[in-house]
Short mmCIF file of C-alpha atoms in Angstrom, two decimals:
data_model
loop_
_atom_site.label_atom_id
_atom_site.label_comp_id
_atom_site.label_asym_id
_atom_site.label_seq_id
_atom_site.Cartn_x
_atom_site.Cartn_y
_atom_site.Cartn_z
CA VAL J 1 -49.99 20.40 14.34
CA LEU J 2 -53.07 19.17 16.31
CA TYR J 3 -50.94 16.71 18.08
CA LYS J 4 -48.46 19.36 19.27
CA GLU J 5 -51.46 21.61 20.34
CA ASN J 6 -52.80 18.85 22.57
CA ILE J 7 -49.51 18.42 24.30
CA GLY J 8 -49.32 20.52 27.43
CA LYS J 9 -46.34 21.66 29.33
CA ALA J 10 -44.02 19.05 30.67
CA THR J 11 -41.42 19.00 33.35
CA PRO J 12 -38.05 17.69 32.16
CA THR J 13 -36.55 14.91 34.41
CA PRO J 14 -32.86 14.31 34.84
CA VAL J 15 -31.33 11.04 33.42
CA THR J 16 -30.36 8.97 36.44
CA PRO J 17 -28.01 5.98 36.34
CA GLU J 18 -31.04 3.77 36.89
CA MET J 19 -32.61 5.14 33.70
CA GLU J 20 -29.45 4.51 31.84
CA ARG J 21 -29.33 0.88 33.17
CA VAL J 22 -32.99 0.28 32.09
CA LYS J 23 -32.30 1.78 28.61
CA ARG J 24 -29.27 -0.47 28.02
CA ASN J 25 -31.33 -3.50 29.19
CA GLN J 26 -34.04 -2.76 26.76
CA GLU J 27 -31.59 -2.42 23.87
CA ILE J 28 -30.04 -5.77 24.80
CA ILE J 29 -33.51 -7.43 24.98
CA SER J 30 -34.48 -5.93 21.72
CA SER J 31 -31.35 -7.22 20.05
CA VAL J 32 -31.74 -10.77 21.44
CA LEU J 33 -35.54 -10.89 20.35
CA TYR J 34 -34.63 -9.67 16.92
CA LYS J 35 -32.10 -12.40 16.44
CA GLU J 36 -34.48 -15.03 17.76
CA ASN J 37 -37.13 -13.93 15.30
CA VAL J 38 -34.76 -14.36 12.40
CA GLY J 39 -35.23 -17.90 10.83
CA LYS J 40 -32.98 -20.03 8.87
CA VAL J 41 -32.22 -18.96 5.26
CA THR J 42 -30.82 -20.80 2.33
CA PRO J 43 -27.72 -19.13 0.77
CA THR J 44 -27.88 -18.78 -2.98
CA PRO J 45 -24.82 -18.57 -5.14
CA ILE J 46 -23.97 -15.32 -6.96
CA THR J 47 -24.38 -15.84 -10.69
CA PRO J 48 -22.82 -13.71 -13.47
CA GLU J 49 -26.41 -12.54 -14.12
CA MET J 50 -26.74 -11.20 -10.69
CA GLU J 51 -23.44 -9.44 -10.90
CA ARG J 52 -24.60 -7.84 -14.14
CA VAL J 53 -27.79 -6.67 -12.49
CA LYS J 54 -25.91 -5.27 -9.51
CA ARG J 55 -23.63 -3.32 -11.72
CA ASN J 56 -26.36 -1.91 -13.72
CA GLN J 57 -28.21 -0.92 -10.54
CA GLU J 58 -25.15 0.95 -9.33
CA ILE J 59 -24.67 2.77 -12.73
CA ILE J 60 -28.37 3.73 -12.72
CA SER J 61 -28.15 5.02 -9.10
CA SER J 62 -25.01 7.03 -9.87
CA VAL J 63 -26.73 8.57 -13.00
CA LEU J 64 -29.92 9.43 -11.13
CA TYR J 65 -28.00 10.98 -8.25
CA LYS J 66 -26.04 13.19 -10.62
CA GLU J 67 -29.29 14.17 -12.40
CA ASN J 68 -30.83 15.20 -9.03
CA LEU J 69 -28.15 17.52 -8.18
CA GLY J 70 -28.93 21.20 -8.82
CA ARG J 71 -26.73 24.07 -9.41
CA ALA J 72 -24.66 25.25 -6.52
CA THR J 73 -22.92 28.61 -5.86
CA PRO J 74 -19.28 28.32 -4.93
CA THR J 75 -18.24 30.13 -1.84
CA PRO J 76 -14.58 31.20 -1.21
CA ILE J 77 -12.73 29.69 1.71
CA THR J 78 -12.07 32.48 4.15
CA PRO J 79 -9.47 32.36 6.95
CA GLU J 80 -12.29 32.09 9.50
CA MET J 81 -13.53 28.94 7.73
CA GLU J 82 -10.04 27.52 7.69
CA ARG J 83 -9.74 28.30 11.51
CA VAL J 84 -13.07 26.58 12.28
CA LYS J 85 -12.03 23.47 10.15
CA ARG J 86 -8.78 23.18 11.99
CA ASN J 87 -10.53 23.47 15.39
CA GLN J 88 -13.04 20.81 14.39
CA GLU J 89 -10.21 18.46 13.48
CA HIS J 90 -8.42 19.03 16.68
CA ILE J 91 -11.67 18.38 18.69
CA SER J 92 -12.38 15.27 16.70
CA SER J 93 -8.90 13.92 17.40
CA VAL J 94 -9.17 14.72 21.17
CA VAL J 95 -12.70 13.05 21.37
CA TYR J 96 -11.63 9.97 19.43
CA LYS J 97 -8.46 9.52 21.73
CA GLU J 98 -10.80 9.96 24.81
CA GLY J 99 -13.11 7.28 23.53
CA LEU J 100 -10.39 4.68 23.17
CA GLY J 101 -10.38 2.03 25.90
CA LYS J 102 -7.50 -0.07 27.29
CA ALA J 103 -6.12 -2.72 24.96
CA THR J 104 -4.03 -5.84 25.69
CA PRO J 105 -0.95 -5.97 23.48
CA THR J 106 -0.24 -9.36 21.86
CA PRO J 107 3.37 -10.49 21.01
CA VAL J 108 4.21 -10.94 17.39
CA THR J 109 5.10 -14.59 16.92
CA PRO J 110 7.10 -16.03 14.13
CA GLU J 111 3.96 -17.77 12.82
CA MET J 112 2.32 -14.36 12.54
CA GLU J 113 5.33 -12.92 10.74
CA ARG J 114 5.29 -15.92 8.25
CA VAL J 115 1.56 -15.37 7.59
CA LYS J 116 1.99 -11.67 7.12
CA ARG J 117 4.86 -12.14 4.49
CA ASN J 118 2.73 -14.78 2.70
CA GLN J 119 -0.20 -12.39 2.51
CA GLU J 120 2.11 -9.67 1.13
CA HIS J 121 3.38 -12.06 -1.51
CA ILE J 122 -0.06 -13.17 -2.49
CA SER J 123 -1.29 -9.54 -2.77
CA SER J 124 1.67 -8.56 -4.89
CA VAL J 125 1.13 -11.61 -7.24
CA VAL J 126 -2.60 -10.95 -7.56
CA TYR J 127 -2.01 -7.26 -8.21
CA LYS J 128 0.45 -7.99 -10.97
CA GLU J 129 -1.86 -10.58 -12.50
CA GLY J 130 -4.62 -8.04 -12.55
CA LEU J 131 -2.55 -5.55 -14.55
CA GLY J 132 -3.24 -5.38 -18.33
CA LYS J 133 -0.86 -4.56 -21.12
CA ALA J 134 0.19 -0.90 -21.45
CA THR J 135 1.51 1.04 -24.31
CA PRO J 136 4.67 2.98 -23.46
CA THR J 137 4.68 6.63 -24.52
CA PRO J 138 7.90 8.66 -25.22
CA VAL J 139 8.76 11.40 -22.84
CA THR J 140 8.70 14.63 -24.98
CA PRO J 141 10.43 17.94 -24.14
CA GLU J 142 6.83 19.38 -23.63
CA MET J 143 6.03 16.72 -21.04
CA GLU J 144 9.34 17.45 -19.23
CA ARG J 145 8.57 21.12 -19.23
CA VAL J 146 5.04 20.56 -17.78
CA LYS J 147 6.43 18.21 -15.12
CA ARG J 148 9.05 20.76 -14.00
CA ASN J 149 6.35 23.52 -13.78
CA GLN J 150 4.13 21.18 -11.68
CA GLU J 151 7.03 20.59 -9.27
CA HIS J 152 7.66 24.29 -8.98
CA ILE J 153 4.01 25.02 -8.37
CA SER J 154 3.69 22.19 -5.90
CA SER J 155 6.86 23.48 -3.98
CA VAL J 156 5.41 27.02 -3.90
CA LEU J 157 2.00 25.95 -2.58
CA TYR J 158 3.63 23.70 0.08
CA LYS J 159 5.79 26.58 1.39
CA GLU J 160 2.76 28.84 1.43
CA HIS J 161 0.80 26.40 3.58
CA LEU J 162 3.63 26.10 6.08
CA ALA J 163 2.80 27.56 9.45
CA LYS J 164 5.08 28.90 11.96
CA GLY J 165 6.91 26.43 14.09
CA THR J 166 8.24 26.58 17.70
CA PRO J 167 12.00 26.00 17.94
CA THR J 168 13.13 23.48 20.47
CA PRO J 169 16.61 23.55 22.10
CA ILE J 170 18.95 20.80 21.11
CA THR J 171 19.95 18.97 24.31
CA PRO J 172 22.88 16.74 24.91
CA GLU J 173 20.57 13.69 24.79
CA MET J 174 19.34 14.78 21.34
CA GLU J 175 22.92 15.20 20.19
CA ARG J 176 23.83 11.72 21.39
CA ALA J 177 20.82 10.10 19.77
CA LYS J 178 21.64 12.00 16.49
CA ARG J 179 25.25 10.71 16.53
CA ASN J 180 24.00 7.07 17.22
CA GLN J 181 21.69 7.29 14.30
CA GLU J 182 24.46 8.61 12.07
CA ASN J 183 26.74 5.82 13.07
CA ILE J 184 24.02 3.14 12.50
CA SER J 185 23.13 4.64 9.12
CA SER J 186 26.88 4.66 8.21
CA VAL J 187 27.32 0.99 9.20
CA LEU J 188 24.19 -0.03 7.25
CA TYR J 189 25.31 1.97 4.22
CA SER J 190 28.80 0.40 4.36
CA ASP J 191 27.36 -3.12 4.68
CA SER J 192 24.98 -2.42 1.64
CA PHE J 193 27.87 -0.90 -0.34
CA ARG J 194 30.05 -3.96 0.23
CA LYS J 195 27.30 -6.35 -0.76
CA GLN J 196 25.99 -4.53 -3.85
CA VAL J 197 28.56 -2.13 -5.15
CA GLN J 198 32.06 -3.19 -4.02
CA GLY J 199 33.97 -5.08 -6.68
CA LYS J 200 31.69 -4.02 -9.51
CA ALA J 201 32.58 -1.55 -12.19
CA ALA J 202 30.28 1.31 -13.24
CA TYR J 203 30.00 1.59 -17.06
CA VAL J 204 29.69 5.10 -18.39
CA LEU J 205 29.28 5.80 -22.09
CA ASP J 206 32.02 7.73 -23.67
CA THR J 207 30.15 10.41 -25.64
CA PRO J 208 31.72 13.23 -27.67
CA GLU J 209 30.44 15.71 -25.07
CA MET J 210 32.25 13.80 -22.29
CA ARG J 211 35.42 13.58 -24.39
CA ARG J 212 35.16 17.42 -25.01
CA VAL J 213 34.68 18.03 -21.37
CA ARG J 214 37.62 15.78 -20.36
CA GLU J 215 39.89 17.55 -22.98
CA THR J 216 38.85 20.95 -21.54
CA GLN J 217 39.67 19.86 -17.93
CA LYS J 218 43.09 18.70 -19.11
CA HIS J 219 43.81 22.03 -20.76
CA ILE J 220 42.66 23.83 -17.67
CA SER J 221 44.79 21.71 -15.41
CA THR J 222 47.88 22.29 -17.63
CA VAL J 223 47.35 25.93 -17.71
CA LYS J 224 46.93 26.12 -13.87
CA TYR J 225 50.13 23.91 -13.49
CA HIS J 226 52.14 26.26 -15.73
CA GLU J 227 50.80 29.29 -14.00
CA ASP J 228 51.81 27.98 -10.53
CA PHE J 229 55.17 26.91 -11.90
CA GLU J 230 55.95 30.30 -13.36
CA LYS J 231 54.78 31.92 -10.20
CA ASN J 232 57.13 29.77 -7.99
CA LYS J 233 60.01 29.62 -10.42
CA GLY J 234 63.21 31.12 -9.11
CA SER J 235 62.11 30.79 -5.42
CA PHE J 236 63.48 28.23 -3.02
CA THR J 237 62.92 27.09 0.67
CA PRO J 238 66.00 27.38 2.76
CA VAL J 239 66.74 24.18 4.76
CA VAL J 240 69.05 24.06 7.77
CA THR J 241 71.98 21.69 7.13
CA ASP J 242 72.88 19.58 10.23
CA PRO J 243 75.15 16.61 10.59
CA ILE J 244 72.38 14.11 10.30
CA THR J 245 71.17 15.65 7.06
CA GLU J 246 74.81 15.67 5.66
CA ARG J 247 75.21 11.99 6.54
CA VAL J 248 71.95 10.92 4.97
CA LYS J 249 72.83 12.94 1.85
CA LYS J 250 76.25 11.23 1.52
CA ASN J 251 74.73 7.86 1.93
CA MET J 252 72.17 8.57 -0.66
CA GLN J 253 74.99 9.70 -3.04
CA ASP J 254 77.01 6.62 -2.45
CA PHE J 255 73.96 4.37 -3.07
CA SER J 256 73.27 6.36 -6.40
CA ASP J 257 76.94 5.98 -7.49
CA ILE J 258 77.04 2.28 -6.78
CA SER J 259 73.68 1.69 -8.52
CA TYR J 260 74.73 3.79 -11.53
CA ARG J 261 78.14 2.07 -11.86
CA GLY J 262 76.66 -1.34 -11.60
CA ILE J 263 74.18 -0.57 -14.32
CA GLN J 264 76.81 1.04 -16.56
CA ARG J 265 79.23 -1.90 -16.22
CA ARG J 266 76.33 -4.23 -17.27
CA VAL J 267 75.53 -1.98 -20.24
CA VAL J 268 79.10 -1.95 -21.36
CA GLU J 269 79.34 -5.84 -21.12
CA MET J 270 76.13 -6.18 -23.13
CA GLU J 271 77.53 -3.83 -25.79
CA ARG J 272 80.75 -5.73 -26.07
CA LYS J 273 78.92 -8.99 -26.38
CA ARG J 274 76.67 -7.57 -29.06
CA VAL J 275 79.77 -6.36 -31.04
CA ASP J 276 81.43 -9.76 -30.78
CA GLN J 277 78.23 -11.52 -31.92
CA ASP J 278 77.98 -9.25 -34.97
CA GLN J 279 81.61 -9.93 -35.93
CA GLU J 280 81.17 -13.75 -35.50
CA ASN J 281 78.13 -13.51 -37.81
CA LEU J 282 80.06 -11.60 -40.44
CA THR J 283 83.10 -13.98 -40.46
CA GLY J 284 80.95 -16.97 -40.12
#
């Protein structure tokens, strides 16, 4: 208080580029001097005892932090608070993008791709090694019911949070890009189908319920067929008879007669041979 009383009135001075330059130089000099004053240190290995002490300190800090927390009064989230929060997010996003400088893109070489894949494989192996043994639990009807309720609640909350959108017109360029994407997806799906599914049979259990459904479908199909047959019975479709149709009909009749007589002649010969064979067996 006494210090503030002794301070008189001051005249604010604008921050000039020269003052900015001097300030930056002072910061750089301070950083260099700080690093020069740091001497050499001897690294010490991290022992299990040090790890244990570190974990205990973290647990104690967490407990003390929770003990120091007092009671709070929850306040409802009003639409005004939601609006301010959204505005702050938009402002933060704009300021962050404005602060980004120019970057130099580097090409992705095959060596970089190989290192990236190796890192993914190593991470996957280490993750699986760290997993312990688990006890499988059966999925009960109550768990299924709770899961369905959660899905319904999530769907309702998601739809409530959806804001109004601005429709955009579908241009010919968008239509062309959409068709190209569909064609690409169809080609990739067909390739995947040929490699994985084509030529392999899908095994389905023949349960009593499936047999009952199949029998019911057969009965329904039979009833529908008879219904259509009775409805169309006695009706015919007139066809115009022309010389070409007559010639085709006569040719088909001749072919049928020739085929029938040939088969009949063969049947008669086989019957005669069978009778002769039976008689030879009786007399012999």
